[in-house]
Short mmCIF file of C-alpha atoms in Angstrom, two decimals:
data_model
loop_
_atom_site.label_atom_id
_atom_site.label_comp_id
_atom_site.label_asym_id
_atom_site.label_seq_id
_atom_site.Cartn_x
_atom_site.Cartn_y
_atom_site.Cartn_z
CA UNK K 1 -19.52 -3.31 -0.95
CA UNK K 2 -15.68 -0.74 0.64
CA UNK K 3 -15.02 2.10 -0.54
CA UNK K 4 -11.94 4.38 0.14
CA UNK K 5 -13.13 8.00 -2.35
CA UNK K 6 -9.95 10.31 -2.19
CA UNK K 7 -8.98 13.33 -5.10
CA UNK K 8 -7.46 11.88 -7.46
CA UNK K 9 -5.38 14.77 -7.69
CA UNK K 10 -4.01 18.45 -5.95
CA UNK K 11 -1.50 21.21 -7.47
CA UNK K 12 -0.07 23.30 -4.13
CA UNK K 13 2.70 26.01 -4.15
CA UNK K 14 6.02 25.61 -2.07
CA UNK K 15 5.72 27.02 1.23
CA UNK K 16 1.89 26.75 1.09
CA UNK K 17 -0.15 24.21 3.75
CA UNK K 18 -2.16 22.06 1.50
CA UNK K 19 -5.49 18.91 3.00
CA UNK K 20 -5.80 16.33 1.33
CA UNK K 21 -9.75 14.55 2.01
CA UNK K 22 -10.47 11.63 2.77
CA UNK K 23 -13.62 9.25 2.58
CA UNK K 24 -14.17 5.52 3.62
CA UNK K 25 -16.60 3.02 4.22
CA UNK K 26 -15.60 -0.33 5.50
CA UNK K 27 -17.10 -3.38 6.52
CA UNK K 28 -15.72 -2.97 10.48
CA UNK K 29 -12.77 -0.21 10.91
CA UNK K 30 -9.59 -0.96 12.83
CA UNK K 31 -7.63 2.39 11.67
CA UNK K 32 -6.13 4.65 9.65
CA UNK K 33 -2.98 4.26 7.58
CA UNK K 34 -1.28 7.43 5.36
CA UNK K 35 1.23 6.31 3.21
CA UNK K 36 3.50 8.23 0.83
CA UNK K 37 4.18 7.17 -2.53
CA UNK K 38 6.93 9.22 -5.45
CA UNK K 39 6.41 7.65 -8.82
CA UNK K 40 8.26 4.59 -9.41
CA UNK K 41 8.80 4.00 -5.68
CA UNK K 42 7.16 2.31 -3.56
CA UNK K 43 4.83 3.27 -0.79
CA UNK K 44 6.08 4.31 2.74
CA UNK K 45 3.96 5.20 5.95
CA UNK K 46 3.28 8.22 7.13
CA UNK K 47 0.70 7.88 9.75
CA UNK K 48 -2.01 5.35 11.10
CA UNK K 49 -5.26 6.72 12.82
CA UNK K 50 -7.28 4.76 15.45
CA UNK K 51 -8.94 7.41 17.44
CA UNK K 52 -10.18 10.57 16.47
CA UNK K 53 -8.65 13.85 16.73
CA UNK K 54 -5.75 14.81 15.45
CA UNK K 55 -2.08 13.60 15.84
CA UNK K 56 0.93 15.91 14.75
CA UNK K 57 4.13 14.39 13.63
CA UNK K 58 6.28 17.48 11.80
CA UNK K 59 5.43 18.79 9.12
CA UNK K 60 2.35 15.78 8.44
CA UNK K 61 -1.27 15.51 10.67
CA UNK K 62 -3.18 13.76 9.96
CA UNK K 63 -6.97 13.77 10.96
CA UNK K 64 -10.01 11.41 11.57
CA UNK K 65 -13.22 11.54 12.75
CA UNK K 66 -14.52 7.84 12.73
CA UNK K 67 -18.14 8.90 12.97
CA UNK K 68 -18.03 10.73 10.19
CA UNK K 69 -15.73 7.90 8.43
CA UNK K 70 -13.57 10.96 7.36
CA UNK K 71 -9.67 11.54 8.03
CA UNK K 72 -7.42 14.22 6.02
CA UNK K 73 -3.57 14.46 5.86
CA UNK K 74 -2.52 17.88 6.58
CA UNK K 75 1.02 19.30 5.10
CA UNK K 76 3.04 21.87 5.02
CA UNK K 77 5.33 24.48 4.18
CA UNK K 78 5.23 22.86 1.06
CA UNK K 79 8.53 21.50 -0.30
CA UNK K 80 9.13 20.12 -4.06
CA UNK K 81 10.31 16.68 -2.22
CA UNK K 82 6.88 16.67 -1.09
CA UNK K 83 5.27 15.42 -4.75
CA UNK K 84 3.99 12.58 -4.72
CA UNK K 85 0.63 10.23 -4.12
CA UNK K 86 -0.97 9.44 -1.44
CA UNK K 87 -2.95 6.76 -0.61
CA UNK K 88 -5.16 6.69 2.27
CA UNK K 89 -6.10 2.54 3.71
CA UNK K 90 -8.32 1.43 6.31
CA UNK K 91 -8.18 -1.76 8.38
CA UNK K 92 -11.27 -3.69 8.77
CA UNK K 93 -13.19 -5.77 10.45
CA UNK K 94 -11.05 -8.49 9.15
CA UNK K 95 -7.52 -6.48 9.65
CA UNK K 96 -7.53 -6.68 5.90
CA UNK K 97 -5.68 -2.86 4.39
CA UNK K 98 -8.06 -1.35 1.88
CA UNK K 99 -6.53 1.28 -0.55
CA UNK K 100 -8.00 3.99 -1.86
CA UNK K 101 -6.61 4.78 -5.29
CA UNK K 102 -4.55 7.93 -3.99
CA UNK K 103 -4.16 11.28 -4.26
CA UNK K 104 -1.19 13.09 -7.09
CA UNK K 105 -0.20 16.26 -5.40
CA UNK K 106 1.57 18.64 -7.75
CA UNK K 107 3.85 21.04 -6.28
CA UNK K 108 5.00 24.58 -7.92
CA UNK K 109 7.81 26.66 -7.00
CA UNK O 1 20.61 -6.91 2.33
CA UNK O 2 18.17 -4.29 4.17
CA UNK O 3 14.50 -4.65 3.89
CA UNK O 4 12.64 -6.58 1.79
CA UNK O 5 14.32 -6.86 -1.94
CA UNK O 6 12.40 -8.09 -5.15
CA UNK O 7 13.19 -9.63 -8.28
CA UNK O 8 13.55 -9.41 -11.16
CA UNK O 9 12.91 -5.31 -11.56
CA UNK O 10 10.61 -4.96 -14.38
CA UNK O 11 9.52 -8.57 -17.42
CA UNK O 12 7.66 -8.86 -20.34
CA UNK O 13 6.43 -11.93 -21.11
CA UNK O 14 4.66 -13.48 -23.35
CA UNK O 15 1.02 -15.48 -22.24
CA UNK O 16 0.76 -18.34 -21.39
CA UNK O 17 4.50 -18.60 -19.68
CA UNK O 18 4.75 -19.41 -15.18
CA UNK O 19 6.94 -16.71 -13.67
CA UNK O 20 7.75 -16.78 -10.39
CA UNK O 21 8.13 -13.40 -8.96
CA UNK O 22 11.01 -13.29 -6.04
CA UNK O 23 10.22 -11.69 -2.85
CA UNK O 24 12.86 -11.89 0.37
CA UNK O 25 12.70 -9.69 3.40
CA UNK O 26 15.37 -9.75 6.46
CA UNK O 27 13.31 -8.10 9.39
CA UNK O 28 12.55 -11.27 10.83
CA UNK O 29 8.91 -10.11 10.03
CA UNK O 30 5.91 -12.64 11.03
CA UNK O 31 3.59 -11.19 7.99
CA UNK O 32 3.97 -10.85 4.38
CA UNK O 33 1.69 -9.84 1.36
CA UNK O 34 1.27 -9.07 -2.46
CA UNK O 35 -0.85 -6.32 -3.93
CA UNK O 36 -0.77 -5.31 -7.83
CA UNK O 37 -1.08 -1.73 -7.74
CA UNK O 38 -2.40 0.07 -11.20
CA UNK O 39 -3.73 2.85 -12.50
CA UNK O 40 -6.86 4.22 -11.12
CA UNK O 41 -7.31 2.11 -8.66
CA UNK O 42 -5.89 1.11 -5.24
CA UNK O 43 -3.63 -1.73 -3.85
CA UNK O 44 -5.57 -4.51 -3.90
CA UNK O 45 -3.95 -7.64 -1.51
CA UNK O 46 -3.42 -10.44 -3.90
CA UNK O 47 -2.57 -13.36 -0.67
CA UNK O 48 -1.11 -13.22 2.52
CA UNK O 49 0.81 -14.86 5.24
CA UNK O 50 0.32 -14.18 9.03
CA UNK O 51 3.79 -16.77 9.55
CA UNK O 52 5.31 -19.45 7.81
CA UNK O 53 3.82 -21.70 6.60
CA UNK O 54 0.36 -20.46 6.11
CA UNK O 55 -0.45 -18.54 3.44
CA UNK O 56 -4.47 -16.84 2.83
CA UNK O 57 -6.36 -15.87 -0.08
CA UNK O 58 -6.97 -11.79 -0.41
CA UNK O 59 -9.01 -9.46 -2.61
CA UNK O 60 -7.94 -10.90 -5.94
CA UNK O 61 -6.23 -14.75 -5.90
CA UNK O 62 -7.32 -15.62 -8.79
CA UNK O 63 -4.17 -16.89 -11.49
CA UNK O 64 -1.53 -16.48 -8.71
CA UNK O 65 -0.21 -18.93 -6.08
CA UNK O 66 1.45 -18.21 -3.32
CA UNK O 67 3.94 -20.24 -0.64
CA UNK O 68 5.35 -19.16 2.32
CA UNK O 69 8.43 -21.92 3.47
CA UNK O 70 10.10 -20.26 6.05
CA UNK O 71 10.25 -16.61 7.31
CA UNK O 72 12.11 -14.42 4.12
CA UNK O 73 10.67 -15.37 1.03
CA UNK O 74 7.42 -15.32 0.28
CA UNK O 75 6.91 -15.73 -4.08
CA UNK O 76 4.53 -14.94 -6.02
CA UNK O 77 3.36 -17.44 -9.53
CA UNK O 78 1.65 -16.92 -11.88
CA UNK O 79 0.97 -20.46 -13.59
CA UNK O 80 0.20 -18.68 -16.87
CA UNK O 81 0.01 -15.88 -18.01
CA UNK O 82 -2.82 -13.23 -18.84
CA UNK O 83 -2.30 -9.67 -20.20
CA UNK O 84 -4.95 -8.79 -17.52
CA UNK O 85 -2.53 -9.74 -15.57
CA UNK O 86 0.36 -6.57 -16.35
CA UNK O 87 0.65 -4.15 -13.42
CA UNK O 88 3.03 -3.09 -10.61
CA UNK O 89 3.41 -6.05 -8.19
CA UNK O 90 4.27 -4.77 -4.56
CA UNK O 91 5.81 -6.98 -1.93
CA UNK O 92 5.20 -5.57 1.27
CA UNK O 93 5.68 -6.69 5.42
CA UNK O 94 4.81 -6.48 9.01
CA UNK O 95 6.27 -7.57 11.77
CA UNK O 96 2.74 -8.52 14.05
CA UNK O 97 0.59 -11.00 13.13
CA UNK O 98 -1.95 -7.88 14.22
CA UNK O 99 -2.79 -5.91 10.77
CA UNK O 100 -2.44 -2.64 13.34
CA UNK O 101 1.52 -3.31 12.44
CA UNK O 102 3.25 -0.72 9.92
CA UNK O 103 3.35 -2.35 5.93
CA UNK O 104 6.86 -2.48 4.41
CA UNK O 105 6.89 -2.60 0.64
CA UNK O 106 9.56 -3.54 -1.79
CA UNK O 107 10.62 -1.67 -4.52
CA UNK O 108 8.04 -3.88 -6.47
CA UNK O 109 7.76 -5.22 -10.22
CA UNK O 110 7.22 -3.87 -13.04
CA UNK O 111 5.10 -7.03 -15.25
CA UNK O 112 4.10 -6.53 -18.46
CA UNK O 113 2.03 -9.61 -20.14
CA UNK O 114 2.17 -9.05 -23.73
#
């Protein structure tokens, strides 16, 4: 079966750095997405990785290791508005997105 | 209209009733999708459409049907609602036919079936 694993919940302090991990086992791989979802709102796109390595975009970075079936999202200089759920999703061999359950990130002052 | 709109925002429905969730996008995207999101589970694909006139089944299609008569609209119909269909439903679209395109989501419809 196909499986995406992420921690259910994480807590971090404003101004700090947090790393949210995602491991996957899917039938094929055509890329990995990270989305942000604030409570009661729609998911919004953060990043897309298809090659190994680190992609940096402002305060957010995403890393991929295809051989390990592993990705992480790194958030720097945390702000209160970063409190949200972060969804990892993998594009499988049929080009359908398989979604993890999401990691709820709580930021404390 | 900017992006994707969904209607209604929320709905309480008696079991056995028929319900259509509406989705409209103004970005001229080729592909559209319907997902459901349940607590503790990832988004699950119900149906999708790669282009106007075509539809396909996702991971959890049973009890749902869709149509894609034109580029902009992608309604989702529950023929006879059951309590297990209580969920938040998201419509999404992406520009091209390649699954690598970013998906843009509507605001969601919160559906409760009693």
